[in-house]
Amino acid sequence: MAGGVRIRAATPGDAPLLHELVTALAVYEREPDAVKASVEDLRASLFGEGATAHALVCEQGGAVVGFAVYFFNYSTWLGRNGLYLEDLFVRPEHRGKGAGLALLRHLARLALDKGCGRFEWSVLDWNQPAIDFYRAAGAQPMDEWTVYRMEGEALRAFAHG
Amino acid sequence: MAGGVRIRAATPGDAPLLHELVTALAVYEREPDAVKASVEDLRASLFGEGATAHALVCEQGGAVVGFAVYFFNYSTWLGRNGLYLEDLFVRPEHRGKGAGLALLRHLARLALDKGCGRFEWSVLDWNQPAIDFYRAAGAQPMDEWTVYRMEGEALRAFAHG
């Protein structure tokens, strides 16, 4: 891999590290208070019985420089799973040395290995450096679609309405 | 449930029915040629070993009027799964009698039962009746985000580049 990048599956012992990286990503995305998960929440949800999401750790030059979390989504039109990248983050001080590209390529290969028809992720509309990076890699924006979310009290009220 | 609606988990024997409904949804979404999945693809991917997506069938007045397909996504910020609704469809001639609302409410309850922090789905930006329905139900648009997709030759080229 480029620049001595090593990518490995995260283990339960990485939960504190993942929590630190997830928090750093939230700061970058201008939502520093958005991380509600504790270290134990991440450990249980990523490594506990029935876990459906998976984490990768990216090391370069002996240091942990980034991480990714993914799960398998699905397309009825294809009748196949896809690979959905929930988070990809490289610490700002370690950018520009191939770690992000190596993570994205690792995931693209994993998608093909798993027989997935698509590899997808979401990008904040103001994050032009990321958009340029992803478009250059061959990804297309799904411009016609908007995700709707129900959560918290609205979800409870609707469910029991 | 409203109007005698019955919602049940789909079984492998429903694969031909699901294929017919998936095709009807594609026609409605103005993409009649988008369904690449065969009946067997749907059967294997929804009911085979390791399947991660799940289907519901909705019956009303003795007829199958619609279906839904969902899977569990994930939020690192919450450290919890979410429930993602991939497809929800009610045959046009059976709309307006509560089947769509019953399916959506069934899924919202399932999300809470499974400990999910969010219930999400994607909506085509031109589908104003759906947008009005979902907003009235308490869902919020994730306006700041766009999904990027890599597939087919672009995915293979990037993975092996």
PDB file of C-alpha atoms in Angstrom:
ATOM      1  CA  MET A   1       0.000   0.000   0.000  1.00  0.00           C
ATOM      2  CA  ALA A   2       1.080   3.579  -0.642  1.00  0.00           C
ATOM      3  CA  GLY A   3       3.280   5.219   1.990  1.00  0.00           C
ATOM      4  CA  GLY A   4       3.480   2.227   4.320  1.00  0.00           C
ATOM      5  CA  VAL A   5      -0.249   2.308   5.089  1.00  0.00           C
ATOM      6  CA  ARG A   6      -1.557  -0.707   7.005  1.00  0.00           C
ATOM      7  CA  ILE A   7      -5.290  -1.302   7.332  1.00  0.00           C
ATOM      8  CA  ARG A   8      -6.650  -3.837   9.796  1.00  0.00           C
ATOM      9  CA  ALA A   9      -9.998  -4.853  11.257  1.00  0.00           C
ATOM     10  CA  ALA A  10     -10.613  -3.123  14.586  1.00  0.00           C
ATOM     11  CA  THR A  11     -10.800  -5.278  17.728  1.00  0.00           C
ATOM     12  CA  PRO A  12     -12.723  -4.740  20.989  1.00  0.00           C
ATOM     13  CA  GLY A  13      -9.522  -3.338  22.504  1.00  0.00           C
ATOM     14  CA  ASP A  14      -9.657  -0.507  19.948  1.00  0.00           C
ATOM     15  CA  ALA A  15     -12.912   0.878  21.398  1.00  0.00           C
ATOM     16  CA  PRO A  16     -11.217   3.750  23.313  1.00  0.00           C
ATOM     17  CA  LEU A  17      -9.172   4.641  20.226  1.00  0.00           C
ATOM     18  CA  LEU A  18     -12.267   4.549  18.020  1.00  0.00           C
ATOM     19  CA  HIS A  19     -14.101   6.788  20.484  1.00  0.00           C
ATOM     20  CA  GLU A  20     -11.287   9.330  20.291  1.00  0.00           C
ATOM     21  CA  LEU A  21     -11.288   9.243  16.469  1.00  0.00           C
ATOM     22  CA  VAL A  22     -15.092   9.447  16.239  1.00  0.00           C
ATOM     23  CA  THR A  23     -14.964  12.539  18.475  1.00  0.00           C
ATOM     24  CA  ALA A  24     -12.258  14.114  16.310  1.00  0.00           C
ATOM     25  CA  LEU A  25     -14.441  13.519  13.250  1.00  0.00           C
ATOM     26  CA  ALA A  26     -17.418  15.197  14.944  1.00  0.00           C
ATOM     27  CA  VAL A  27     -15.262  18.247  15.685  1.00  0.00           C
ATOM     28  CA  TYR A  28     -14.216  18.360  12.026  1.00  0.00           C
ATOM     29  CA  GLU A  29     -17.863  18.141  10.951  1.00  0.00           C
ATOM     30  CA  ARG A  30     -18.639  21.169  13.171  1.00  0.00           C
ATOM     31  CA  GLU A  31     -20.751  19.089  15.571  1.00  0.00           C
ATOM     32  CA  PRO A  32     -18.484  18.681  18.606  1.00  0.00           C
ATOM     33  CA  ASP A  33     -21.391  17.752  20.893  1.00  0.00           C
ATOM     34  CA  ALA A  34     -22.865  15.166  18.547  1.00  0.00           C
ATOM     35  CA  VAL A  35     -21.055  12.146  19.987  1.00  0.00           C
ATOM     36  CA  LYS A  36     -23.504  10.555  22.409  1.00  0.00           C
ATOM     37  CA  ALA A  37     -21.818   7.141  22.345  1.00  0.00           C
ATOM     38  CA  SER A  38     -19.604   6.065  25.222  1.00  0.00           C
ATOM     39  CA  VAL A  39     -16.557   3.842  24.736  1.00  0.00           C
ATOM     40  CA  GLU A  40     -18.702   0.968  25.986  1.00  0.00           C
ATOM     41  CA  ASP A  41     -21.515   1.791  23.526  1.00  0.00           C
ATOM     42  CA  LEU A  42     -19.036   1.556  20.653  1.00  0.00           C
ATOM     43  CA  ARG A  43     -17.592  -1.684  22.000  1.00  0.00           C
ATOM     44  CA  ALA A  44     -21.009  -3.302  22.389  1.00  0.00           C
ATOM     45  CA  SER A  45     -22.454  -2.076  19.084  1.00  0.00           C
ATOM     46  CA  LEU A  46     -19.409  -2.835  16.918  1.00  0.00           C
ATOM     47  CA  PHE A  47     -18.147  -6.032  18.543  1.00  0.00           C
ATOM     48  CA  GLY A  48     -21.079  -7.467  20.513  1.00  0.00           C
ATOM     49  CA  GLU A  49     -23.319 -10.346  19.483  1.00  0.00           C
ATOM     50  CA  GLY A  50     -25.321  -9.571  16.380  1.00  0.00           C
ATOM     51  CA  ALA A  51     -23.238  -6.517  15.458  1.00  0.00           C
ATOM     52  CA  THR A  52     -23.928  -5.480  11.857  1.00  0.00           C
ATOM     53  CA  ALA A  53     -21.414  -2.624  11.545  1.00  0.00           C
ATOM     54  CA  HIS A  54     -17.667  -3.105  11.228  1.00  0.00           C
ATOM     55  CA  ALA A  55     -14.630  -0.891  11.875  1.00  0.00           C
ATOM     56  CA  LEU A  56     -11.206  -0.617  10.254  1.00  0.00           C
ATOM     57  CA  VAL A  57      -8.125   1.033  11.733  1.00  0.00           C
ATOM     58  CA  CYS A  58      -5.535   2.689   9.485  1.00  0.00           C
ATOM     59  CA  GLU A  59      -1.899   2.897  10.575  1.00  0.00           C
ATOM     60  CA  GLN A  60       0.954   4.719   8.856  1.00  0.00           C
ATOM     61  CA  GLY A  61       4.520   5.124  10.036  1.00  0.00           C
ATOM     62  CA  GLY A  62       3.689   3.279  13.255  1.00  0.00           C
ATOM     63  CA  ALA A  63       0.878   5.691  14.221  1.00  0.00           C
ATOM     64  CA  VAL A  64      -2.902   5.274  14.049  1.00  0.00           C
ATOM     65  CA  VAL A  65      -3.870   7.912  11.511  1.00  0.00           C
ATOM     66  CA  GLY A  66      -7.514   7.124  10.772  1.00  0.00           C
ATOM     67  CA  PHE A  67     -10.464   4.775  10.789  1.00  0.00           C
ATOM     68  CA  ALA A  68     -13.527   3.703   8.848  1.00  0.00           C
ATOM     69  CA  VAL A  69     -16.880   2.194   9.854  1.00  0.00           C
ATOM     70  CA  TYR A  70     -19.104   0.398   7.330  1.00  0.00           C
ATOM     71  CA  PHE A  71     -22.121  -1.878   7.084  1.00  0.00           C
ATOM     72  CA  PHE A  72     -24.006  -3.671   4.334  1.00  0.00           C
ATOM     73  CA  ASN A  73     -26.985  -1.893   2.832  1.00  0.00           C
ATOM     74  CA  TYR A  74     -29.251  -3.401   0.184  1.00  0.00           C
ATOM     75  CA  SER A  75     -30.799  -2.725  -3.203  1.00  0.00           C
ATOM     76  CA  THR A  76     -34.046  -4.440  -4.179  1.00  0.00           C
ATOM     77  CA  TRP A  77     -33.438  -3.425  -7.789  1.00  0.00           C
ATOM     78  CA  LEU A  78     -30.136  -5.304  -7.820  1.00  0.00           C
ATOM     79  CA  GLY A  79     -31.229  -8.011  -5.371  1.00  0.00           C
ATOM     80  CA  ARG A  80     -27.812  -7.610  -3.767  1.00  0.00           C
ATOM     81  CA  ASN A  81     -26.139  -6.043  -0.792  1.00  0.00           C
ATOM     82  CA  GLY A  82     -24.073  -2.896  -1.140  1.00  0.00           C
ATOM     83  CA  LEU A  83     -21.273  -1.668   1.062  1.00  0.00           C
ATOM     84  CA  TYR A  84     -22.096   1.582   2.852  1.00  0.00           C
ATOM     85  CA  LEU A  85     -19.283   3.606   4.337  1.00  0.00           C
ATOM     86  CA  GLU A  86     -20.670   5.354   7.414  1.00  0.00           C
ATOM     87  CA  ASP A  87     -17.492   7.133   8.520  1.00  0.00           C
ATOM     88  CA  LEU A  88     -14.064   7.672   7.042  1.00  0.00           C
ATOM     89  CA  PHE A  89     -11.620   9.898   8.880  1.00  0.00           C
ATOM     90  CA  VAL A  90      -7.929  10.661   8.715  1.00  0.00           C
ATOM     91  CA  ARG A  91      -6.475  12.928  11.376  1.00  0.00           C
ATOM     92  CA  PRO A  92      -5.860  16.374   9.812  1.00  0.00           C
ATOM     93  CA  GLU A  93      -2.127  16.279  10.584  1.00  0.00           C
ATOM     94  CA  HIS A  94      -1.776  13.001   8.671  1.00  0.00           C
ATOM     95  CA  ARG A  95      -3.623  13.971   5.500  1.00  0.00           C
ATOM     96  CA  GLY A  96      -2.166  14.155   2.008  1.00  0.00           C
ATOM     97  CA  LYS A  97      -0.053  11.037   2.400  1.00  0.00           C
ATOM     98  CA  GLY A  98      -2.354   8.439   0.934  1.00  0.00           C
ATOM     99  CA  ALA A  99      -4.133   7.099   4.018  1.00  0.00           C
ATOM    100  CA  GLY A 100      -7.627   8.221   2.979  1.00  0.00           C
ATOM    101  CA  LEU A 101      -7.207   6.896  -0.539  1.00  0.00           C
ATOM    102  CA  ALA A 102      -5.874   3.591   0.843  1.00  0.00           C
ATOM    103  CA  LEU A 103      -8.899   3.253   3.152  1.00  0.00           C
ATOM    104  CA  LEU A 104     -11.341   4.009   0.339  1.00  0.00           C
ATOM    105  CA  ARG A 105      -9.619   1.532  -2.004  1.00  0.00           C
ATOM    106  CA  HIS A 106      -9.539  -1.134   0.721  1.00  0.00           C
ATOM    107  CA  LEU A 107     -13.314  -0.724   1.114  1.00  0.00           C
ATOM    108  CA  ALA A 108     -13.919  -0.811  -2.654  1.00  0.00           C
ATOM    109  CA  ARG A 109     -12.057  -4.135  -2.827  1.00  0.00           C
ATOM    110  CA  LEU A 110     -14.007  -5.432   0.149  1.00  0.00           C
ATOM    111  CA  ALA A 111     -17.248  -4.480  -1.630  1.00  0.00           C
ATOM    112  CA  LEU A 112     -16.227  -6.474  -4.700  1.00  0.00           C
ATOM    113  CA  ASP A 113     -15.001  -9.408  -2.584  1.00  0.00           C
ATOM    114  CA  LYS A 114     -18.377  -9.533  -0.828  1.00  0.00           C
ATOM    115  CA  GLY A 115     -20.298  -9.472  -4.100  1.00  0.00           C
ATOM    116  CA  CYS A 116     -21.736  -6.012  -3.483  1.00  0.00           C
ATOM    117  CA  GLY A 117     -23.285  -4.144  -6.392  1.00  0.00           C
ATOM    118  CA  ARG A 118     -22.538  -0.673  -5.021  1.00  0.00           C
ATOM    119  CA  PHE A 119     -20.199   1.207  -2.728  1.00  0.00           C
ATOM    120  CA  GLU A 120     -21.857   4.273  -1.187  1.00  0.00           C
ATOM    121  CA  TRP A 121     -21.367   6.959   1.438  1.00  0.00           C
ATOM    122  CA  SER A 122     -22.743  10.403   2.343  1.00  0.00           C
ATOM    123  CA  VAL A 123     -20.894  13.684   2.002  1.00  0.00           C
ATOM    124  CA  LEU A 124     -21.653  17.046   3.579  1.00  0.00           C
ATOM    125  CA  ASP A 125     -22.533  19.487   0.800  1.00  0.00           C
ATOM    126  CA  TRP A 126     -20.031  22.102   2.025  1.00  0.00           C
ATOM    127  CA  ASN A 127     -17.110  19.665   2.145  1.00  0.00           C
ATOM    128  CA  GLN A 128     -15.668  20.544  -1.270  1.00  0.00           C
ATOM    129  CA  PRO A 129     -12.271  18.866  -0.735  1.00  0.00           C
ATOM    130  CA  ALA A 130     -14.071  15.570  -0.025  1.00  0.00           C
ATOM    131  CA  ILE A 131     -16.420  16.041  -2.992  1.00  0.00           C
ATOM    132  CA  ASP A 132     -13.487  16.675  -5.336  1.00  0.00           C
ATOM    133  CA  PHE A 133     -11.668  13.621  -3.965  1.00  0.00           C
ATOM    134  CA  TYR A 134     -14.684  11.328  -4.377  1.00  0.00           C
ATOM    135  CA  ARG A 135     -15.611  12.562  -7.847  1.00  0.00           C
ATOM    136  CA  ALA A 136     -12.033  12.077  -9.016  1.00  0.00           C
ATOM    137  CA  ALA A 137     -12.247   8.515  -7.691  1.00  0.00           C
ATOM    138  CA  GLY A 138     -15.260   7.858  -9.936  1.00  0.00           C
ATOM    139  CA  ALA A 139     -18.184   8.289  -7.515  1.00  0.00           C
ATOM    140  CA  GLN A 140     -21.432   9.930  -8.655  1.00  0.00           C
ATOM    141  CA  PRO A 141     -23.704  12.103  -6.499  1.00  0.00           C
ATOM    142  CA  MET A 142     -27.256  10.812  -5.998  1.00  0.00           C
ATOM    143  CA  ASP A 143     -28.572  14.355  -6.429  1.00  0.00           C
ATOM    144  CA  GLU A 144     -32.242  13.455  -6.759  1.00  0.00           C
ATOM    145  CA  TRP A 145     -32.533  11.914  -3.293  1.00  0.00           C
ATOM    146  CA  THR A 146     -32.800  13.290   0.240  1.00  0.00           C
ATOM    147  CA  VAL A 147     -32.614  11.189   3.391  1.00  0.00           C
ATOM    148  CA  TYR A 148     -35.438  11.722   5.899  1.00  0.00           C
ATOM    149  CA  ARG A 149     -34.910  10.905   9.551  1.00  0.00           C
ATOM    150  CA  MET A 150     -37.240  10.258  12.459  1.00  0.00           C
ATOM    151  CA  GLU A 151     -35.666  10.069  15.912  1.00  0.00           C
ATOM    152  CA  GLY A 152     -36.148  10.772  19.593  1.00  0.00           C
ATOM    153  CA  GLU A 153     -39.524  12.021  20.724  1.00  0.00           C
ATOM    154  CA  ALA A 154     -40.840  12.307  17.143  1.00  0.00           C
ATOM    155  CA  LEU A 155     -40.076   8.614  16.587  1.00  0.00           C
ATOM    156  CA  ARG A 156     -41.751   7.558  19.826  1.00  0.00           C
ATOM    157  CA  ALA A 157     -44.797   9.728  19.174  1.00  0.00           C
ATOM    158  CA  PHE A 158     -45.232   8.387  15.656  1.00  0.00           C
ATOM    159  CA  ALA A 159     -44.690   4.748  16.664  1.00  0.00           C
ATOM    160  CA  HIS A 160     -47.317   4.944  19.368  1.00  0.00           C
ATOM    161  CA  GLY A 161     -49.706   7.299  17.592  1.00  0.00           C
TER     162      GLY A 161
ATOM    163  CA  MET B   1     -54.540  -1.702  12.634  1.00  0.00           C
ATOM    164  CA  ALA B   2     -56.450   0.773  10.476  1.00  0.00           C
ATOM    165  CA  GLY B   3     -58.717  -0.627   7.764  1.00  0.00           C
ATOM    166  CA  GLY B   4     -57.954  -4.287   8.431  1.00  0.00           C
ATOM    167  CA  VAL B   5     -54.310  -3.976   7.477  1.00  0.00           C
ATOM    168  CA  ARG B   6     -52.174  -7.025   8.250  1.00  0.00           C
ATOM    169  CA  ILE B   7     -48.385  -6.816   8.102  1.00  0.00           C
ATOM    170  CA  ARG B   8     -46.251  -9.953   8.170  1.00  0.00           C
ATOM    171  CA  ALA B   9     -42.634 -10.921   7.582  1.00  0.00           C
ATOM    172  CA  ALA B  10     -42.085 -12.104   4.018  1.00  0.00           C
ATOM    173  CA  THR B  11     -41.104 -15.752   3.451  1.00  0.00           C
ATOM    174  CA  PRO B  12     -39.034 -17.371   0.663  1.00  0.00           C
ATOM    175  CA  GLY B  13     -42.303 -18.296  -1.058  1.00  0.00           C
ATOM    176  CA  ASP B  14     -43.063 -14.583  -1.427  1.00  0.00           C
ATOM    177  CA  ALA B  15     -40.070 -14.006  -3.729  1.00  0.00           C
ATOM    178  CA  PRO B  16     -42.163 -13.933  -6.970  1.00  0.00           C
ATOM    179  CA  LEU B  17     -44.653 -11.565  -5.323  1.00  0.00           C
ATOM    180  CA  LEU B  18     -41.848  -9.312  -4.075  1.00  0.00           C
ATOM    181  CA  HIS B  19     -40.331  -9.253  -7.561  1.00  0.00           C
ATOM    182  CA  GLU B  20     -43.636  -8.116  -9.010  1.00  0.00           C
ATOM    183  CA  LEU B  21     -44.003  -5.380  -6.364  1.00  0.00           C
ATOM    184  CA  VAL B  22     -40.374  -4.218  -6.740  1.00  0.00           C
ATOM    185  CA  THR B  23     -40.969  -3.903 -10.491  1.00  0.00           C
ATOM    186  CA  ALA B  24     -44.170  -1.917  -9.919  1.00  0.00           C
ATOM    187  CA  LEU B  25     -42.217   0.447  -7.633  1.00  0.00           C
ATOM    188  CA  ALA B  26     -39.555   0.954 -10.309  1.00  0.00           C
ATOM    189  CA  VAL B  27     -42.241   1.882 -12.831  1.00  0.00           C
ATOM    190  CA  TYR B  28     -43.658   4.387 -10.341  1.00  0.00           C
ATOM    191  CA  GLU B  29     -40.189   5.868  -9.795  1.00  0.00           C
ATOM    192  CA  ARG B  30     -39.879   6.352 -13.578  1.00  0.00           C
ATOM    193  CA  GLU B  31     -37.136   3.746 -13.894  1.00  0.00           C
ATOM    194  CA  PRO B  32     -38.947   0.760 -15.429  1.00  0.00           C
ATOM    195  CA  ASP B  33     -35.683  -0.872 -16.571  1.00  0.00           C
ATOM    196  CA  ALA B  34     -33.905  -0.494 -13.234  1.00  0.00           C
ATOM    197  CA  VAL B  35     -34.833  -3.893 -11.822  1.00  0.00           C
ATOM    198  CA  LYS B  36     -31.860  -6.143 -12.546  1.00  0.00           C
ATOM    199  CA  ALA B  37     -32.735  -8.668  -9.835  1.00  0.00           C
ATOM    200  CA  SER B  38     -34.367 -11.953 -10.782  1.00  0.00           C
ATOM    201  CA  VAL B  39     -36.862 -13.710  -8.524  1.00  0.00           C
ATOM    202  CA  GLU B  40     -34.025 -16.014  -7.486  1.00  0.00           C
ATOM    203  CA  ASP B  41     -31.720 -13.042  -6.695  1.00  0.00           C
ATOM    204  CA  LEU B  42     -34.365 -11.647  -4.345  1.00  0.00           C
ATOM    205  CA  ARG B  43     -34.916 -15.033  -2.733  1.00  0.00           C
ATOM    206  CA  ALA B  44     -31.191 -15.605  -2.147  1.00  0.00           C
ATOM    207  CA  SER B  45     -30.385 -12.082  -0.956  1.00  0.00           C
ATOM    208  CA  LEU B  46     -33.394 -11.665   1.356  1.00  0.00           C
ATOM    209  CA  PHE B  47     -33.741 -15.190   2.718  1.00  0.00           C
ATOM    210  CA  GLY B  48     -30.371 -16.895   2.160  1.00  0.00           C
ATOM    211  CA  GLU B  49     -27.673 -17.504   4.748  1.00  0.00           C
ATOM    212  CA  GLY B  50     -26.200 -14.279   6.075  1.00  0.00           C
ATOM    213  CA  ALA B  51     -28.995 -12.102   4.672  1.00  0.00           C
ATOM    214  CA  THR B  52     -28.931  -8.642   6.256  1.00  0.00           C
ATOM    215  CA  ALA B  53     -32.037  -7.144   4.633  1.00  0.00           C
ATOM    216  CA  HIS B  54     -35.584  -8.062   5.563  1.00  0.00           C
ATOM    217  CA  ALA B  55     -38.951  -7.796   3.820  1.00  0.00           C
ATOM    218  CA  LEU B  56     -42.500  -7.188   5.035  1.00  0.00           C
ATOM    219  CA  VAL B  57     -45.707  -7.896   3.146  1.00  0.00           C
ATOM    220  CA  CYS B  58     -48.809  -5.774   3.707  1.00  0.00           C
ATOM    221  CA  GLU B  59     -52.277  -7.247   3.170  1.00  0.00           C
ATOM    222  CA  GLN B  60     -55.611  -5.464   3.278  1.00  0.00           C
ATOM    223  CA  GLY B  61     -59.048  -6.859   2.537  1.00  0.00           C
ATOM    224  CA  GLY B  62     -57.531 -10.218   1.635  1.00  0.00           C
ATOM    225  CA  ALA B  63     -55.230  -8.743  -1.055  1.00  0.00           C
ATOM    226  CA  VAL B  64     -51.501  -8.033  -0.994  1.00  0.00           C
ATOM    227  CA  VAL B  65     -51.395  -4.256  -1.322  1.00  0.00           C
ATOM    228  CA  GLY B  66     -47.761  -3.392  -0.597  1.00  0.00           C
ATOM    229  CA  PHE B  67     -44.375  -4.279   0.809  1.00  0.00           C
ATOM    230  CA  ALA B  68     -41.362  -2.855   2.603  1.00  0.00           C
ATOM    231  CA  VAL B  69     -37.667  -3.799   2.705  1.00  0.00           C
ATOM    232  CA  TYR B  70     -35.356  -2.624   5.486  1.00  0.00           C
ATOM    233  CA  PHE B  71     -31.948  -3.247   7.016  1.00  0.00           C
ATOM    234  CA  PHE B  72     -29.993  -1.962   9.993  1.00  0.00           C
ATOM    235  CA  ASN B  73     -27.644   0.946   9.406  1.00  0.00           C
ATOM    236  CA  TYR B  74     -25.371   2.414  12.085  1.00  0.00           C
ATOM    237  CA  SER B  75     -24.367   5.683  13.717  1.00  0.00           C
ATOM    238  CA  THR B  76     -20.922   6.015  15.313  1.00  0.00           C
ATOM    239  CA  TRP B  77     -22.115   9.167  17.061  1.00  0.00           C
ATOM    240  CA  LEU B  78     -24.897   7.239  18.779  1.00  0.00           C
ATOM    241  CA  GLY B  79     -22.985   3.951  19.021  1.00  0.00           C
ATOM    242  CA  ARG B  80     -26.231   2.278  17.966  1.00  0.00           C
ATOM    243  CA  ASN B  81     -27.911   0.747  14.972  1.00  0.00           C
ATOM    244  CA  GLY B  82     -30.632   2.552  13.114  1.00  0.00           C
ATOM    245  CA  LEU B  83     -33.413   1.120  11.013  1.00  0.00           C
ATOM    246  CA  TYR B  84     -33.155   2.062   7.344  1.00  0.00           C
ATOM    247  CA  LEU B  85     -36.201   1.656   5.133  1.00  0.00           C
ATOM    248  CA  GLU B  86     -34.940   0.838   1.638  1.00  0.00           C
ATOM    249  CA  ASP B  87     -38.301   0.473  -0.078  1.00  0.00           C
ATOM    250  CA  LEU B  88     -41.904   1.129   0.849  1.00  0.00           C
ATOM    251  CA  PHE B  89     -44.586   0.682  -1.766  1.00  0.00           C
ATOM    252  CA  VAL B  90     -48.356   0.471  -1.851  1.00  0.00           C
ATOM    253  CA  ARG B  91     -50.009  -0.339  -5.153  1.00  0.00           C
ATOM    254  CA  PRO B  92     -51.532   2.879  -6.582  1.00  0.00           C
ATOM    255  CA  GLU B  93     -55.057   1.419  -6.640  1.00  0.00           C
ATOM    256  CA  HIS B  94     -54.851   0.638  -2.913  1.00  0.00           C
ATOM    257  CA  ARG B  95     -53.590   3.992  -1.671  1.00  0.00           C
ATOM    258  CA  GLY B  96     -55.402   6.337   0.656  1.00  0.00           C
ATOM    259  CA  LYS B  97     -56.715   3.558   2.898  1.00  0.00           C
ATOM    260  CA  GLY B  98     -54.031   3.497   5.566  1.00  0.00           C
ATOM    261  CA  ALA B  99     -51.705   0.763   4.295  1.00  0.00           C
ATOM    262  CA  GLY B 100     -48.664   3.037   3.827  1.00  0.00           C
ATOM    263  CA  LEU B 101     -49.124   4.650   7.213  1.00  0.00           C
ATOM    264  CA  ALA B 102     -49.541   1.229   8.838  1.00  0.00           C
ATOM    265  CA  LEU B 103     -46.312  -0.019   7.226  1.00  0.00           C
ATOM    266  CA  LEU B 104     -44.392   3.073   8.321  1.00  0.00           C
ATOM    267  CA  ARG B 105     -45.736   2.819  11.876  1.00  0.00           C
ATOM    268  CA  HIS B 106     -44.952  -0.909  12.021  1.00  0.00           C
ATOM    269  CA  LEU B 107     -41.345  -0.088  11.075  1.00  0.00           C
ATOM    270  CA  ALA B 108     -41.110   2.744  13.606  1.00  0.00           C
ATOM    271  CA  ARG B 109     -42.196   0.328  16.336  1.00  0.00           C
ATOM    272  CA  LEU B 110     -39.719  -2.256  15.103  1.00  0.00           C
ATOM    273  CA  ALA B 111     -36.954   0.373  15.268  1.00  0.00           C
ATOM    274  CA  LEU B 112     -37.818   1.110  18.913  1.00  0.00           C
ATOM    275  CA  ASP B 113     -38.141  -2.601  19.759  1.00  0.00           C
ATOM    276  CA  LYS B 114     -34.670  -3.224  18.331  1.00  0.00           C
ATOM    277  CA  GLY B 115     -33.143  -0.330  20.301  1.00  0.00           C
ATOM    278  CA  CYS B 116     -32.445   1.747  17.207  1.00  0.00           C
ATOM    279  CA  GLY B 117     -31.657   5.428  17.643  1.00  0.00           C
ATOM    280  CA  ARG B 118     -33.026   6.484  14.263  1.00  0.00           C
ATOM    281  CA  PHE B 119     -35.474   5.503  11.557  1.00  0.00           C
ATOM    282  CA  GLU B 120     -34.396   6.716   8.119  1.00  0.00           C
ATOM    283  CA  TRP B 121     -35.197   6.414   4.420  1.00  0.00           C
ATOM    284  CA  SER B 122     -34.543   8.277   1.173  1.00  0.00           C
ATOM    285  CA  VAL B 123     -37.102  10.220  -0.830  1.00  0.00           C
ATOM    286  CA  LEU B 124     -36.968  11.413  -4.434  1.00  0.00           C
ATOM    287  CA  ASP B 125     -36.926  15.203  -4.433  1.00  0.00           C
ATOM    288  CA  TRP B 126     -39.818  15.430  -6.923  1.00  0.00           C
ATOM    289  CA  ASN B 127     -42.095  13.127  -4.924  1.00  0.00           C
ATOM    290  CA  GLN B 128     -44.015  15.873  -3.135  1.00  0.00           C
ATOM    291  CA  PRO B 129     -46.901  13.641  -1.912  1.00  0.00           C
ATOM    292  CA  ALA B 130     -44.345  11.400  -0.160  1.00  0.00           C
ATOM    293  CA  ILE B 131     -42.456  14.404   1.254  1.00  0.00           C
ATOM    294  CA  ASP B 132     -45.671  15.888   2.656  1.00  0.00           C
ATOM    295  CA  PHE B 133     -46.635  12.507   4.159  1.00  0.00           C
ATOM    296  CA  TYR B 134     -43.234  11.999   5.819  1.00  0.00           C
ATOM    297  CA  ARG B 135     -42.956  15.557   7.154  1.00  0.00           C
ATOM    298  CA  ALA B 136     -46.430  15.305   8.646  1.00  0.00           C
ATOM    299  CA  ALA B 137     -45.305  12.080  10.356  1.00  0.00           C
ATOM    300  CA  GLY B 138     -42.452  13.980  12.048  1.00  0.00           C
ATOM    301  CA  ALA B 139     -39.473  13.127   9.818  1.00  0.00           C
ATOM    302  CA  GLN B 140     -36.813  15.727   9.052  1.00  0.00           C
ATOM    303  CA  PRO B 141     -34.864  16.070   5.785  1.00  0.00           C
ATOM    304  CA  MET B 142     -31.091  15.653   6.045  1.00  0.00           C
ATOM    305  CA  ASP B 143     -30.649  18.536   3.601  1.00  0.00           C
ATOM    306  CA  GLU B 144     -26.924  19.011   4.120  1.00  0.00           C
ATOM    307  CA  TRP B 145     -25.954  15.564   2.884  1.00  0.00           C
ATOM    308  CA  THR B 146     -25.653  13.914  -0.531  1.00  0.00           C
ATOM    309  CA  VAL B 147     -25.043  10.202  -1.103  1.00  0.00           C
ATOM    310  CA  TYR B 148     -22.183   9.353  -3.460  1.00  0.00           C
ATOM    311  CA  ARG B 149     -22.151   6.034  -5.276  1.00  0.00           C
ATOM    312  CA  MET B 150     -19.442   4.011  -6.991  1.00  0.00           C
ATOM    313  CA  GLU B 151     -20.599   1.025  -9.009  1.00  0.00           C
ATOM    314  CA  GLY B 152     -19.932  -1.144 -12.062  1.00  0.00           C
ATOM    315  CA  GLU B 153     -16.820  -0.394 -14.074  1.00  0.00           C
ATOM    316  CA  ALA B 154     -15.953   2.700 -12.003  1.00  0.00           C
ATOM    317  CA  LEU B 155     -15.931   0.557  -8.836  1.00  0.00           C
ATOM    318  CA  ARG B 156     -13.757  -2.129 -10.414  1.00  0.00           C
ATOM    319  CA  ALA B 157     -11.346   0.435 -11.875  1.00  0.00           C
ATOM    320  CA  PHE B 158     -10.978   2.244  -8.558  1.00  0.00           C
ATOM    321  CA  ALA B 159     -10.596  -0.966  -6.521  1.00  0.00           C
ATOM    322  CA  HIS B 160      -7.818  -2.252  -8.745  1.00  0.00           C
ATOM    323  CA  GLY B 161      -6.177   1.110  -9.523  1.00  0.00           C
TER     324      GLY B 161
END
